[in-house]
Structure formats: C-alpha cells, structure tokens
Tab-separated table of C-alpha atoms in Angstrom:
chain	number	residue	atom	x	y	z
R	27	MET	CA	94.475	95.834	-16.885
R	28	SER	CA	94.314	97.155	-13.446
R	29	VAL	CA	96.712	96.129	-10.739
R	30	PRO	CA	95.019	94.983	-7.548
R	31	ALA	CA	95.823	97.048	-4.480
R	32	LYS	CA	98.170	95.484	-1.970
R	33	ARG	CA	96.999	94.795	1.511
R	34	HIS	CA	99.478	95.302	4.287
R	35	HIS	CA	99.098	93.273	7.456
R	36	LEU	CA	100.397	94.766	10.657
R	37	PRO	CA	102.114	92.281	12.977
R	38	ARG	CA	99.887	91.204	15.856
R	39	PRO	CA	101.194	92.384	19.223
R	40	ALA	CA	102.412	89.741	21.611
R	41	ARG	CA	99.848	88.601	24.203
R	42	ILE	CA	100.517	89.949	27.698
R	43	ALA	CA	99.635	87.586	30.478
R	44	GLY	CA	96.908	89.000	32.666
R	45	THR	CA	95.308	92.329	32.299
R	46	VAL	CA	96.512	95.815	32.884
R	47	ALA	CA	94.094	96.136	35.757
R	48	ALA	CA	95.489	93.042	37.371
R	49	ALA	CA	99.053	94.329	36.994
R	50	VAL	CA	98.099	97.639	38.499
R	51	ALA	CA	96.321	95.922	41.357
R	52	ALA	CA	99.329	93.711	41.998
R	53	SER	CA	101.521	96.762	42.220
R	54	MET	CA	99.291	98.141	44.946
R	55	ILE	CA	99.507	95.163	47.329
R	56	VAL	CA	100.883	96.483	50.612
R	57	VAL	CA	102.418	94.351	53.321
R	58	PRO	CA	101.671	95.712	56.841
R	59	GLY	CA	104.482	97.929	58.045
R	60	ALA	CA	106.195	101.102	56.922
R	61	HIS	CA	106.707	101.507	53.094
R	62	ALA	CA	108.355	104.100	50.881
R	63	ALA	CA	108.742	104.544	47.107
R	64	PRO	CA	111.935	102.994	45.558
R	65	ALA	CA	114.763	105.272	44.487
R	66	PRO	CA	114.588	106.382	40.764
R	67	ALA	CA	116.896	104.790	38.146
R	68	PRO	CA	119.717	106.917	36.693
R	69	GLY	CA	118.323	109.541	34.374
R	70	GLN	CA	114.798	109.010	35.628
R	71	ALA	CA	112.921	111.947	37.058
R	72	LEU	CA	112.409	112.013	40.806
R	73	ALA	CA	108.909	110.877	41.616
R	74	ALA	CA	106.687	112.734	44.040
R	75	PRO	CA	107.276	111.755	47.707
R	76	ALA	CA	105.299	108.720	48.675
R	77	ILE	CA	103.022	108.856	51.721
R	78	THR	CA	104.047	106.270	54.301
R	79	ARG	CA	101.662	104.548	56.744
R	80	ASP	CA	102.397	102.397	59.785
R	81	LEU	CA	99.837	99.626	59.707
R	82	THR	CA	101.290	97.800	62.728
R	83	GLU	CA	98.493	97.053	65.244
R	84	SER	CA	98.918	98.422	68.831
R	85	PRO	CA	98.089	96.064	71.705
R	86	ALA	CA	94.755	96.651	73.390
R	87	VAL	CA	94.792	98.626	76.661
R	88	ALA	CA	92.374	97.461	79.365
R	89	GLU	CA	90.729	99.938	81.697
R	90	ALA	CA	91.869	99.452	85.292
R	91	VAL	CA	89.876	100.208	88.449
R	92	VAL	CA	91.293	100.766	91.974
R	93	SER	CA	89.062	99.956	94.952
R	94	LEU	CA	89.764	101.049	98.550
R	95	GLN	CA	88.037	100.694	101.891
R	96	ALA	CA	88.213	102.947	104.945
R	97	THR	CA	90.625	101.478	107.490
R	98	GLU	CA	91.491	101.992	111.154
R	99	MET	CA	94.569	101.612	113.336
R	100	VAL	CA	95.569	102.328	116.943
R	101	TYR	CA	97.987	105.153	117.674
R	102	GLY	CA	101.582	103.919	117.806
R	103	SER	CA	100.803	100.532	116.252
R	104	THR	CA	101.449	99.281	112.695
R	105	GLY	CA	98.483	99.611	110.345
R	106	GLU	CA	97.966	98.542	106.724
R	107	LEU	CA	96.710	100.144	103.511
R	108	VAL	CA	95.253	97.740	100.943
R	109	ALA	CA	94.178	98.454	97.343
R	110	ALA	CA	92.285	96.041	95.082
R	111	VAL	CA	93.123	96.454	91.379
R	112	GLY	CA	90.936	94.949	88.651
R	113	THR	CA	89.493	95.599	85.227
R	114	VAL	CA	86.070	97.084	84.553
R	115	ASP	CA	84.943	93.505	83.878
R	116	GLY	CA	85.948	92.467	87.379
R	117	ASP	CA	89.067	90.486	86.461
R	118	PRO	CA	92.038	90.917	88.843
R	119	VAL	CA	95.063	92.794	87.524
R	120	THR	CA	98.255	90.809	88.101
R	121	SER	CA	101.003	93.324	87.297
R	122	GLY	CA	101.981	96.940	87.786
R	123	THR	CA	102.446	98.993	90.960
R	124	VAL	CA	100.305	101.026	93.348
R	125	SER	CA	101.666	104.175	94.983
R	126	PHE	CA	100.061	105.048	98.332
R	127	LEU	CA	100.072	108.727	99.340
R	128	LEU	CA	99.438	109.395	103.050
R	129	ASN	CA	100.401	112.330	105.263
R	130	GLY	CA	102.378	113.853	102.381
R	131	ARG	CA	104.571	110.766	102.000
R	132	THR	CA	104.495	108.032	99.352
R	133	LEU	CA	105.241	104.302	99.444
R	134	SER	CA	104.785	101.898	96.505
R	135	ALA	CA	104.009	98.199	96.297
R	136	ASP	CA	103.723	95.653	93.474
R	137	VAL	CA	100.315	94.343	92.448
R	138	VAL	CA	99.996	90.611	93.118
R	139	ASP	CA	96.814	88.704	92.278
R	140	GLY	CA	94.767	91.873	92.060
R	141	SER	CA	95.963	93.445	95.300
R	142	ALA	CA	98.708	95.699	96.670
R	143	SER	CA	99.377	96.681	100.283
R	144	VAL	CA	101.867	98.619	102.413
R	145	PRO	CA	102.353	98.794	106.207
R	146	VAL	CA	101.605	102.061	107.965
R	147	THR	CA	104.679	102.666	110.111
R	148	THR	CA	106.171	105.748	111.700
R	149	ALA	CA	109.251	105.349	109.512
R	150	ASP	CA	107.198	105.435	106.276
R	151	PHE	CA	104.260	107.723	107.078
R	152	GLY	CA	104.984	109.411	110.432
R	153	SER	CA	105.979	113.024	110.904
R	154	VAL	CA	109.280	114.379	109.623
R	155	HIS	CA	110.373	114.555	113.268
R	156	GLY	CA	109.904	110.818	113.729
R	157	TYR	CA	106.594	110.818	115.616
R	158	PRO	CA	103.697	108.400	114.914
R	159	LEU	CA	100.535	109.584	113.193
R	160	ASN	CA	98.434	111.458	115.748
R	161	THR	CA	94.873	110.404	116.466
R	162	GLY	CA	92.340	111.591	113.906
R	163	GLY	CA	91.308	110.991	110.300
R	164	TYR	CA	93.668	110.989	107.291
R	165	TRP	CA	92.697	110.746	103.632
R	166	PHE	CA	95.024	108.589	101.549
R	167	ARG	CA	95.226	107.993	97.793
R	168	ALA	CA	96.233	104.878	95.857
R	169	THR	CA	97.430	105.345	92.249
R	170	TYR	CA	97.872	102.366	89.901
R	171	THR	CA	100.227	102.289	86.873
R	172	GLY	CA	101.007	99.247	84.738
R	173	GLU	CA	101.664	98.088	81.188
R	174	GLY	CA	98.583	97.055	79.247
R	175	HIS	CA	96.212	98.917	81.561
R	176	THR	CA	95.065	102.468	82.019
R	177	ASP	CA	96.200	104.421	85.052
R	178	ALA	CA	93.654	104.505	87.876
R	179	GLU	CA	93.365	105.912	91.373
R	180	ALA	CA	91.034	106.064	94.354
R	181	SER	CA	90.908	107.688	97.818
R	182	ALA	CA	89.745	106.505	101.251
R	183	LYS	CA	90.094	107.470	104.908
R	184	LEU	CA	92.425	106.114	107.589
R	185	GLN	CA	91.219	106.625	111.172
R	186	VAL	CA	93.837	106.599	113.954
R	187	SER	CA	92.258	105.877	117.360
R	188	PRO	CA	93.750	106.535	120.823
R	189	ALA	CA	95.919	103.870	122.448
R	190	ASP	CA	95.674	102.367	125.943
R	191	PRO	CA	98.599	103.289	128.218
R	192	ALA	CA	100.463	100.816	130.422
R	193	LEU	CA	101.981	101.173	133.894
R	194	GLU	CA	105.149	99.723	135.367
R	195	ALA	CA	105.012	100.465	139.109
R	196	THR	CA	105.980	99.114	142.534
R	197	ILE	CA	104.351	99.723	145.898
R	198	ALA	CA	105.769	98.925	149.320
R	199	PRO	CA	104.783	95.272	149.866
R	200	GLU	CA	103.872	95.880	153.501
R	201	ALA	CA	101.866	98.727	154.958
R	202	VAL	CA	101.472	99.825	158.572
R	203	PRO	CA	98.345	101.821	159.422
R	204	GLY	CA	99.269	105.421	160.069
R	205	GLU	CA	102.599	105.194	158.269
R	206	ALA	CA	103.721	106.290	154.753
R	207	VAL	CA	103.527	103.890	151.814
R	208	ALA	CA	105.778	104.660	148.811
R	209	ILE	CA	104.872	104.169	145.135
R	210	GLU	CA	107.133	104.709	142.159
R	211	GLY	CA	106.898	103.720	138.508
R	212	ARG	CA	106.578	104.768	134.896
R	213	LEU	CA	103.810	105.233	132.365
R	214	THR	CA	104.531	103.525	129.033
R	215	ALA	CA	102.860	102.562	125.765
R	216	GLN	CA	101.592	99.025	125.299
R	217	PRO	CA	104.173	96.403	124.237
R	218	ASP	CA	105.103	96.695	120.535
R	219	HIS	CA	103.553	100.195	120.392
R	220	GLU	CA	105.230	103.558	119.987
R	221	GLY	CA	104.616	106.817	121.812
R	222	GLN	CA	104.935	108.087	125.383
R	223	PRO	CA	101.875	108.735	127.572
R	224	GLN	CA	101.812	112.005	129.470
R	225	GLY	CA	99.542	113.594	132.049
R	226	SER	CA	98.925	113.459	135.799
R	227	LEU	CA	98.131	110.426	137.954
R	228	GLN	CA	95.560	110.671	140.761
R	229	LEU	CA	95.946	108.329	143.747
R	230	VAL	CA	92.689	106.801	144.999
R	231	VAL	CA	92.563	105.044	148.397
R	232	ASP	CA	89.377	103.344	149.613
R	233	GLY	CA	87.496	105.018	146.753
R	234	GLU	CA	88.566	108.545	147.661
R	235	PRO	CA	91.172	110.756	145.906
R	236	VAL	CA	94.227	111.299	148.099
R	237	GLY	CA	96.546	114.271	147.631
R	238	ASP	CA	97.160	116.276	144.468
R	239	PRO	CA	97.579	114.637	141.038
R	240	VAL	CA	101.193	113.687	140.311
R	241	ARG	CA	102.596	114.914	136.997
R	242	VAL	CA	104.704	112.291	135.216
R	243	GLY	CA	108.078	113.204	133.698
R	244	ASP	CA	108.985	113.320	130.024
R	245	ASP	CA	109.875	109.629	130.218
R	246	GLY	CA	106.659	108.808	132.096
R	247	GLY	CA	108.386	108.366	135.470
R	248	PHE	CA	106.830	109.380	138.794
R	249	VAL	CA	107.202	108.969	142.593
R	250	THR	CA	104.467	109.458	145.206
R	251	GLU	CA	103.363	108.244	148.623
R	252	PHE	CA	100.349	108.128	150.918
R	253	THR	CA	99.592	107.377	154.553
R	254	ALA	CA	97.977	104.007	155.156
R	255	PRO	CA	94.593	104.595	156.799
R	256	GLU	CA	94.295	103.758	160.471
R	257	SER	CA	91.164	101.814	159.590
R	258	TRP	CA	93.071	99.234	157.560
R	259	GLN	CA	92.842	95.804	159.089
R	260	PRO	CA	95.370	92.991	158.585
R	261	GLY	CA	95.215	91.619	155.023
R	262	GLU	CA	95.563	92.867	151.447
R	263	HIS	CA	94.519	96.376	150.427
R	264	THR	CA	94.262	97.815	146.909
R	265	VAL	CA	94.870	101.404	145.854
R	266	GLU	CA	94.366	102.903	142.375
R	267	LEU	CA	96.231	105.294	140.123
R	268	THR	CA	93.883	106.936	137.590
R	269	LEU	CA	94.964	108.712	134.409
R	270	PRO	CA	92.526	110.955	132.473
R	271	ARG	CA	92.402	110.960	128.668
R	272	HIS	CA	95.393	112.898	127.401
R	273	GLY	CA	96.670	113.440	123.850
R	274	ASN	CA	96.882	110.190	121.904
R	275	PHE	CA	96.128	107.935	124.905
R	276	ASN	CA	92.891	106.794	126.529
R	277	ALA	CA	91.995	107.273	130.169
R	278	ALA	CA	93.096	104.375	132.378
R	279	SER	CA	93.081	103.057	135.937
R	280	PHE	CA	95.809	100.904	137.485
R	281	ALA	CA	95.467	98.843	140.686
R	282	LEU	CA	98.315	98.241	143.143
R	283	THR	CA	98.157	95.930	146.173
R	284	THR	CA	99.908	96.111	149.546
R	285	THR	CA	99.484	94.055	152.729
R	286	VAL	CA	98.884	94.987	156.353
R	287	ASN	CA	100.374	92.388	158.665
R	288	PRO	CA	98.792	91.562	162.028
R	289	ALA	CA	99.885	93.805	164.843
R	290	THR	CA	102.837	92.507	166.863
R	291	SER	CA	102.076	91.843	170.518
R	292	GLU	CA	104.545	91.376	173.383
R	293	THR	CA	105.286	87.736	174.022
R	294	VAL	CA	106.428	86.043	177.238
R	295	VAL	CA	108.241	82.709	177.394
R	296	ARG	CA	108.105	80.832	180.667
R	297	VAL	CA	110.252	77.801	181.471
R	298	GLN	CA	110.826	75.770	184.629
R	299	ASP	CA	113.868	73.939	185.806
R	300	ALA	CA	113.939	70.402	184.496
R	301	GLU	CA	115.423	67.203	185.868
R	302	MET	CA	116.360	63.904	184.307
R	303	VAL	CA	118.258	60.686	185.161
R	304	TYR	CA	121.633	60.167	183.565
R	305	GLY	CA	121.336	58.213	180.350
R	306	SER	CA	117.578	58.601	180.159
R	307	THR	CA	115.435	60.840	177.932
R	308	GLY	CA	114.404	64.085	179.512
R	309	GLU	CA	112.109	66.898	178.312
R	310	LEU	CA	112.345	70.671	178.012
R	311	VAL	CA	109.064	72.602	178.009
R	312	ALA	CA	108.395	76.289	177.310
R	313	ALA	CA	105.093	78.086	177.800
R	314	VAL	CA	104.504	80.946	175.330
R	315	GLU	CA	101.855	83.588	176.002
R	316	THR	CA	101.116	87.277	175.647
R	317	VAL	CA	101.592	89.787	178.455
R	318	ASP	CA	97.854	89.516	178.993
R	319	GLY	CA	98.224	85.797	179.641
R	320	ASP	CA	96.681	84.619	176.346
R	321	PRO	CA	98.368	81.535	174.852
R	322	VAL	CA	100.323	82.050	171.627
R	323	THR	CA	99.273	79.536	168.970
R	324	SER	CA	101.978	79.918	166.325
R	325	GLY	CA	105.709	80.368	165.938
R	326	THR	CA	108.676	78.326	167.126
R	327	VAL	CA	110.834	78.029	170.230
R	328	SER	CA	114.559	77.293	169.906
R	329	PHE	CA	116.089	75.427	172.864
R	330	LEU	CA	119.820	75.966	173.443
R	331	LEU	CA	121.484	73.295	175.585
R	332	ASN	CA	125.103	72.283	175.892
R	333	GLY	CA	126.013	74.500	172.929
R	334	ARG	CA	123.495	72.869	170.632
R	335	THR	CA	120.122	74.192	169.442
R	336	VAL	CA	116.906	72.348	168.665
R	337	SER	CA	113.617	74.053	167.665
R	338	ALA	CA	110.016	73.066	168.232
R	339	ASP	CA	106.685	74.506	167.014
R	340	VAL	CA	104.372	76.323	169.424
R	341	VAL	CA	101.048	74.553	169.794
R	342	ASP	CA	98.343	75.893	172.086
R	343	GLY	CA	100.804	78.098	173.933
R	344	SER	CA	103.482	75.465	174.502
R	345	ALA	CA	106.568	74.007	172.863
R	346	ASP	CA	108.568	71.034	174.067
R	347	MET	CA	111.396	68.714	173.110
C-alpha cells in the first residue's frame, strides 16, 4: 500500500496596502523649496549625494522705459529736467529713482506717479567755479533704477539761451543847453537771475552816437556825461544807452529822461507909495514885468510890512493885497 505524498502549503504573504508603484511615487513627491537626502542610519552605507533644486518662483520683472523731451532755459535762471518713466505697456512706474547727468554732474530724484524732475541750478549743475551754465546746447542723460523693473535710460538736449540785461542808472534831473549832463549807474542781470553783464555802453542823443563807448567795470558800474545840445527846448528830453550782444547777454537799449527848464529872464518889480486912512483897509500893489516891459504871468510877490509878511500870486503882471 502506497503512502500518499504530502503537500506542503506555504504561508500566504501579508497584503500590502497600495502598490509598489504607488509607494515609489509617494516617495518622490517634492514640496517646492530646497531639499536634500536624509542622513544615513548607523551602519548604513552613505548614499550618493542628492541633487538639490530651488523651485521657489522669482517675481516678474517689468521692462521700464524712460522718455525725455528737449528743454530750454534762460542763462542765469532756474531750469528743470523732467523724465517720464513707464512700462512698455504704457503704465506709469510709481517707484524707483532717476539720476540726471548734466555738465558732468549728477542729481537724483524719486519717481512719483510716473515722473521724476530736478531743478537746473548753478549749485547743482553749474561750473566747478560756481558760474551758471553758459549759453549753448547741453546733452543730458536720465537713468532709471527700481525694484521690479529693468534699468532704463534716455538722452535729450538742454538749450541755454542768452538773458536780457538790466540797468540801474540816474541822470541829472535838469539839463541846461550847452552844459554837461552826468549819468552814472550799473549794468545788472534781471531780478532773480544770476550772472553779470559786461561790455561797453554807447550814449545816443537825438538819434546820434555821442562820444566813445564807455566800458563797464567788473561789477557793471559806469560813469559818463554829455553836453546838452543847444537846440534843446524847454521840456523833457530822452537819451539812450545801447549795449551790443556780449557773452551770455542779449543786446539792449535803455532810455533815460532829463528836463530842460524855461530860460530865466530878468524880472522888475515896480511899486508906488500907498496911502490909507487910519483904521480903514488899504491896499499894496506891485507890478511885475520883464526888463523888456512884458508882464510876468506867474509867480508870487511877498509883501513885508511892519515886520510881517503876506504873499500874493502874480496875475497878468500884478500882485496886490
């Protein structure tokens, strides 16, 4: 009788939740940021170095654009440089700074509502010796820098034009034909402007140049005189001082006025003895005329009597009281 062969049953392995693929996939989930492999357990071989990656997103950087326009200012005055700052889409940039480079010197300003500006003064952009920008053209550059935007720059031209000079002068208020009339004064810049005009002033009387041009001093001061023409009649007369274009200042002409008074003629006062009754009202009369016998029609006569003086106007060659 044969013995049946025994069958051996191997124990069934325990069920593992999920699949190996799922477990492997779970182990590969990476949270954004920097990651490195964990340190090995004691006795465990050191694993190969893990490659780290920084998956943090960088903020977007917008492209900035600087726009400038040519500008103009008068010599010795205060000008202005203005830069518009926006994106390529036309939106205004509201932060950052713009550095303006002019005449080898730099001045910065904050960007506000898409714009930045700086004043053009002698202190900020003039010469190293403290002089204003001379007349002429100057290229200037505006450079923008700011967080969240690319750097940008642009260039434009500043034109400095000549200034009008001013004159502070006095002339003798009265002139006598045939006699000298004095003039003195000083050339200056316009109020609130810098600079000192220079050059020579030419005196013009009745439309004709008189004498040689008068050179002004370093401070613009000058003194001159002329002889009042014999042809001048009583009344106001105007003379001119002309200045040609010189350096940073325009040509100019300045008018000064003096007055010729009527000629003085010899006057004769004639009076006659007067008589009155005690206690009554008497009268004093004076006749006023020229040596040629013409009546004088203006002026006053002062009558001195008993230590007291009373005056009366001359009317038609006579005054009385």
